[in-house]
Amino acid sequence: MPALVLLGAQWGDEGKGKATDLLGGSVDYVVRYQGGNNAGHTVVVGDQKYALHLLPSGILSPGCTPVIGNGVVVDPAVLLSELSGLADRGVDTSKLLISGNAHLITPYHTTLDKVSERFLGKRKIGTTGRGIGPAYADKINRVGIRVQDLFDESILRQKVEAALDNKNQVLAKLYNRRAIAVDQVVEELLGYADPLSGYVADTTLLLNNAIDQGRVVLFEGGQGTLLDVDHGTYPFVTSSNPTAGGACTGTGVGPTKISRVIGILKAYTTRVGAGPFPTELLDEDGEKLRTIGGERGVTTGRDRRCGWFDAVIARYATRVNGLTDFFLTKLDVLTGWERIPVCVAYEIDGKRVEELPYSQTDFHHAKPIYETLPGWSEDITQAKSFDELPKNAQKYVQALEEMSGAPISAIGVGPGRDETIQINSFL
Ligand code: GDP
Ligand code: IMO
Ligand code: MG
């Protein structure tokens, strides 16, 4: 039975929230498997706009159970405020389930994220400042605090002591900051135990049972392929695995159970934060994409860097995720350009390169080789089928599909649920 992964094929902000919400009505579970509230997923339902950070986008579909998997890092203060914000808008949040094995983001992680970025100076990553990197570092270092620890005060205290032993030295001696008191952290964390207790579950058991019983499960990625700590543009990446394998480790569902992997792909490219970006446009076209596409961060409000579509990246996403489909988003944003350049390969040190180079130095030197496709000027936001698109828009989509290595099964022509052209069903 279908278990689908839906993930970002570029540097995040491809429109994962919209795509997840679109499928939300037909799936039983929507599961976040990595990342945390560094994500900002926008969902537009009628005249209502929601910005979700930690909660799976399925929370807006009444029949769907939203799940926060073990691979996510959870800032409990953010979680509770997001839940109450949605409840105030009449959204039923009672079905949410949270893995007891998910790690917590505590105030010292957020502090460390911010001070370490400041310390890096011009070498900074441009993180979202939400404590993501430090929380994952503690997880890997085996000094993390998990959701289940909230329910055992003595274990919680021991773990906070162990974590702060080292961090207080770093904060005081390296960053010249005040030490953080164990009692203060323990007290704050204990305050989250009651409000969260009703949501905590053995989500691995539950999801495997659900799949065995023929329920449809959708894994919703945060960030994107090129932000993956293993497969992205390291060190300018996030600290988790948004790529397809992360859905398995981040939920405890084995790869044999996954039937489909859908890459969300913007019809052009954006990136937030520092790091290489071969097709970046620092000219009027870049500004135009930013304005028409509304390319401003949902989480940090930063302007997104904008550039033309990069087929080398799309092919790479197909490869490292084993993509079965693409969902092409924001095609409508390209309406009005007479000609649209698309990067088909890179030139690196005078040589043409078709695949993403594994060497960071090579990628930094990559210059885009463009093919230019004819544009269209007709409004496409009302198109309901591929045939209703102007011929040049059809050709643009077909060209991207040929270059990217997987079928384009849906096309976004606007932010709303119904502003989508479905070509192949995902279920
Ligand atoms: P996510 O992080 O991948 O969920 O993406 P974001 O929500 O950060 O950014 C995507 C933005 O594009 C949001 O404002 C969406 O409402 C919007 N969006 C999604 N799909 C489309 C589309 O097909 N056309 C247009 N014009 N906007 C879209
Ligand atoms: P969604 O899910 C775009 C970027 C940050 C920074 C890098 C590391 O909305 O697509 P972090 O705070 O994760 O340690 O920052 O990753 N980044 C994102 N960029 N979309 C996101 O999420 C992102 N989450 C993190 O800008 O460059
Ligand atoms: Mg986003």
mmCIF file of N, CA and C in Angstrom, residues 73-115:
data_model
loop_
_atom_site.group_PDB
_atom_site.id
_atom_site.type_symbol
_atom_site.label_atom_id
_atom_site.label_comp_id
_atom_site.label_asym_id
_atom_site.label_seq_id
_atom_site.Cartn_x
_atom_site.Cartn_y
_atom_site.Cartn_z
ATOM 1 N N VAL A 73 13.675 17.499 15.348
ATOM 2 C CA VAL A 73 14.070 18.141 16.610
ATOM 3 C C VAL A 73 12.967 19.135 16.986
ATOM 4 N N VAL A 74 12.466 18.980 18.214
ATOM 5 C CA VAL A 74 11.248 19.680 18.636
ATOM 6 C C VAL A 74 11.565 20.759 19.659
ATOM 7 N N ASP A 75 11.236 21.993 19.322
ATOM 8 C CA ASP A 75 11.309 23.062 20.311
ATOM 9 C C ASP A 75 9.928 23.116 20.966
ATOM 10 N N PRO A 76 9.825 22.669 22.235
ATOM 11 C CA PRO A 76 8.488 22.522 22.825
ATOM 12 C C PRO A 76 7.735 23.846 22.941
ATOM 13 N N ALA A 77 8.466 24.941 23.155
ATOM 14 C CA ALA A 77 7.783 26.234 23.269
ATOM 15 C C ALA A 77 7.152 26.599 21.935
ATOM 16 N N VAL A 78 7.895 26.362 20.843
ATOM 17 C CA VAL A 78 7.377 26.667 19.508
ATOM 18 C C VAL A 78 6.193 25.745 19.185
ATOM 19 N N LEU A 79 6.336 24.492 19.544
ATOM 20 C CA LEU A 79 5.263 23.530 19.264
ATOM 21 C C LEU A 79 3.960 23.968 19.936
ATOM 22 N N LEU A 80 4.043 24.317 21.219
ATOM 23 C CA LEU A 80 2.825 24.697 21.943
ATOM 24 C C LEU A 80 2.237 25.990 21.392
ATOM 25 N N SER A 81 3.101 26.914 20.999
ATOM 26 C CA SER A 81 2.535 28.170 20.481
ATOM 27 C C SER A 81 1.934 27.948 19.096
ATOM 28 N N GLU A 82 2.533 27.057 18.309
ATOM 29 C CA GLU A 82 1.945 26.766 16.999
ATOM 30 C C GLU A 82 0.594 26.059 17.157
ATOM 31 N N LEU A 83 0.536 25.152 18.114
ATOM 32 C CA LEU A 83 -0.732 24.445 18.363
ATOM 33 C C LEU A 83 -1.814 25.414 18.810
ATOM 34 N N SER A 84 -1.462 26.325 19.721
ATOM 35 C CA SER A 84 -2.517 27.218 20.215
ATOM 36 C C SER A 84 -2.914 28.222 19.132
ATOM 37 N N GLY A 85 -1.940 28.627 18.305
ATOM 38 C CA GLY A 85 -2.262 29.535 17.192
ATOM 39 C C GLY A 85 -3.270 28.904 16.238
ATOM 40 N N LEU A 86 -3.082 27.611 15.944
ATOM 41 C CA LEU A 86 -4.012 26.931 15.035
ATOM 42 C C LEU A 86 -5.367 26.714 15.705
ATOM 43 N N ALA A 87 -5.327 26.334 16.985
ATOM 44 C CA ALA A 87 -6.591 26.113 17.707
ATOM 45 C C ALA A 87 -7.409 27.409 17.715
ATOM 46 N N ASP A 88 -6.739 28.552 17.872
ATOM 47 C CA ASP A 88 -7.437 29.848 17.853
ATOM 48 C C ASP A 88 -8.116 30.096 16.510
ATOM 49 N N ARG A 89 -7.566 29.478 15.460
ATOM 50 C CA ARG A 89 -8.170 29.665 14.131
ATOM 51 C C ARG A 89 -9.147 28.538 13.799
ATOM 52 N N GLY A 90 -9.489 27.751 14.805
ATOM 53 C CA GLY A 90 -10.522 26.723 14.616
ATOM 54 C C GLY A 90 -10.015 25.411 14.035
ATOM 55 N N VAL A 91 -8.685 25.213 14.032
ATOM 56 C CA VAL A 91 -8.152 23.952 13.499
ATOM 57 C C VAL A 91 -8.095 22.925 14.630
ATOM 58 N N ASP A 92 -8.579 21.714 14.352
ATOM 59 C CA ASP A 92 -8.532 20.645 15.346
ATOM 60 C C ASP A 92 -7.112 20.071 15.377
ATOM 61 N N THR A 93 -6.443 20.221 16.519
ATOM 62 C CA THR A 93 -5.049 19.761 16.617
ATOM 63 C C THR A 93 -4.938 18.519 17.512
ATOM 64 N N SER A 94 -6.089 17.981 17.910
ATOM 65 C CA SER A 94 -6.065 16.938 18.935
ATOM 66 C C SER A 94 -5.479 15.612 18.452
ATOM 67 N N LYS A 95 -5.416 15.423 17.132
ATOM 68 C CA LYS A 95 -4.940 14.122 16.646
ATOM 69 C C LYS A 95 -3.421 14.011 16.596
ATOM 70 N N LEU A 96 -2.722 15.124 16.798
ATOM 71 C CA LEU A 96 -1.267 15.122 16.650
ATOM 72 C C LEU A 96 -0.606 14.029 17.494
ATOM 73 N N LEU A 97 0.394 13.359 16.909
ATOM 74 C CA LEU A 97 1.199 12.378 17.639
ATOM 75 C C LEU A 97 2.673 12.758 17.534
ATOM 76 N N ILE A 98 3.381 12.596 18.639
ATOM 77 C CA ILE A 98 4.807 12.957 18.660
ATOM 78 C C ILE A 98 5.611 11.757 19.146
ATOM 79 N N SER A 99 6.684 11.460 18.443
ATOM 80 C CA SER A 99 7.544 10.361 18.870
ATOM 81 C C SER A 99 8.232 10.722 20.182
ATOM 82 N N GLY A 100 8.225 9.760 21.112
ATOM 83 C CA GLY A 100 8.942 9.958 22.378
ATOM 84 C C GLY A 100 10.448 9.988 22.167
ATOM 85 N N ASN A 101 10.898 9.529 20.995
ATOM 86 C CA ASN A 101 12.345 9.513 20.718
ATOM 87 C C ASN A 101 12.842 10.774 20.019
ATOM 88 N N ALA A 102 11.933 11.661 19.654
ATOM 89 C CA ALA A 102 12.375 12.916 19.018
ATOM 90 C C ALA A 102 13.186 13.713 20.036
ATOM 91 N N HIS A 103 14.190 14.404 19.539
ATOM 92 C CA HIS A 103 15.041 15.205 20.438
ATOM 93 C C HIS A 103 14.471 16.609 20.617
ATOM 94 N N LEU A 104 14.800 17.199 21.775
ATOM 95 C CA LEU A 104 14.283 18.527 22.077
ATOM 96 C C LEU A 104 15.303 19.609 21.748
ATOM 97 N N ILE A 105 14.795 20.727 21.273
ATOM 98 C CA ILE A 105 15.614 21.936 21.172
ATOM 99 C C ILE A 105 15.355 22.719 22.456
ATOM 100 N N THR A 106 16.411 22.999 23.190
ATOM 101 C CA THR A 106 16.274 23.738 24.450
ATOM 102 C C THR A 106 16.831 25.155 24.239
ATOM 103 N N PRO A 107 16.583 26.042 25.191
ATOM 104 C CA PRO A 107 17.099 27.415 25.008
ATOM 105 C C PRO A 107 18.611 27.454 24.807
ATOM 106 N N TYR A 108 19.370 26.500 25.387
ATOM 107 C CA TYR A 108 20.823 26.595 25.175
ATOM 108 C C TYR A 108 21.213 26.246 23.741
ATOM 109 N N HIS A 109 20.387 25.459 23.054
ATOM 110 C CA HIS A 109 20.692 25.187 21.636
ATOM 111 C C HIS A 109 20.499 26.439 20.787
ATOM 112 N N THR A 110 19.425 27.142 21.076
ATOM 113 C CA THR A 110 19.153 28.370 20.310
ATOM 114 C C THR A 110 20.254 29.402 20.564
ATOM 115 N N THR A 111 20.651 29.531 21.842
ATOM 116 C CA THR A 111 21.734 30.465 22.171
ATOM 117 C C THR A 111 23.009 30.082 21.428
ATOM 118 N N LEU A 112 23.354 28.781 21.473
ATOM 119 C CA LEU A 112 24.593 28.341 20.820
ATOM 120 C C LEU A 112 24.553 28.558 19.307
ATOM 121 N N ASP A 113 23.386 28.327 18.720
ATOM 122 C CA ASP A 113 23.234 28.537 17.267
ATOM 123 C C ASP A 113 23.588 29.990 16.926
ATOM 124 N N LYS A 114 23.026 30.899 17.707
ATOM 125 C CA LYS A 114 23.227 32.325 17.401
ATOM 126 C C LYS A 114 24.666 32.759 17.671
ATOM 127 N N VAL A 115 25.226 32.348 18.833
ATOM 128 C CA VAL A 115 26.587 32.836 19.129
ATOM 129 C C VAL A 115 27.614 32.193 18.198
#
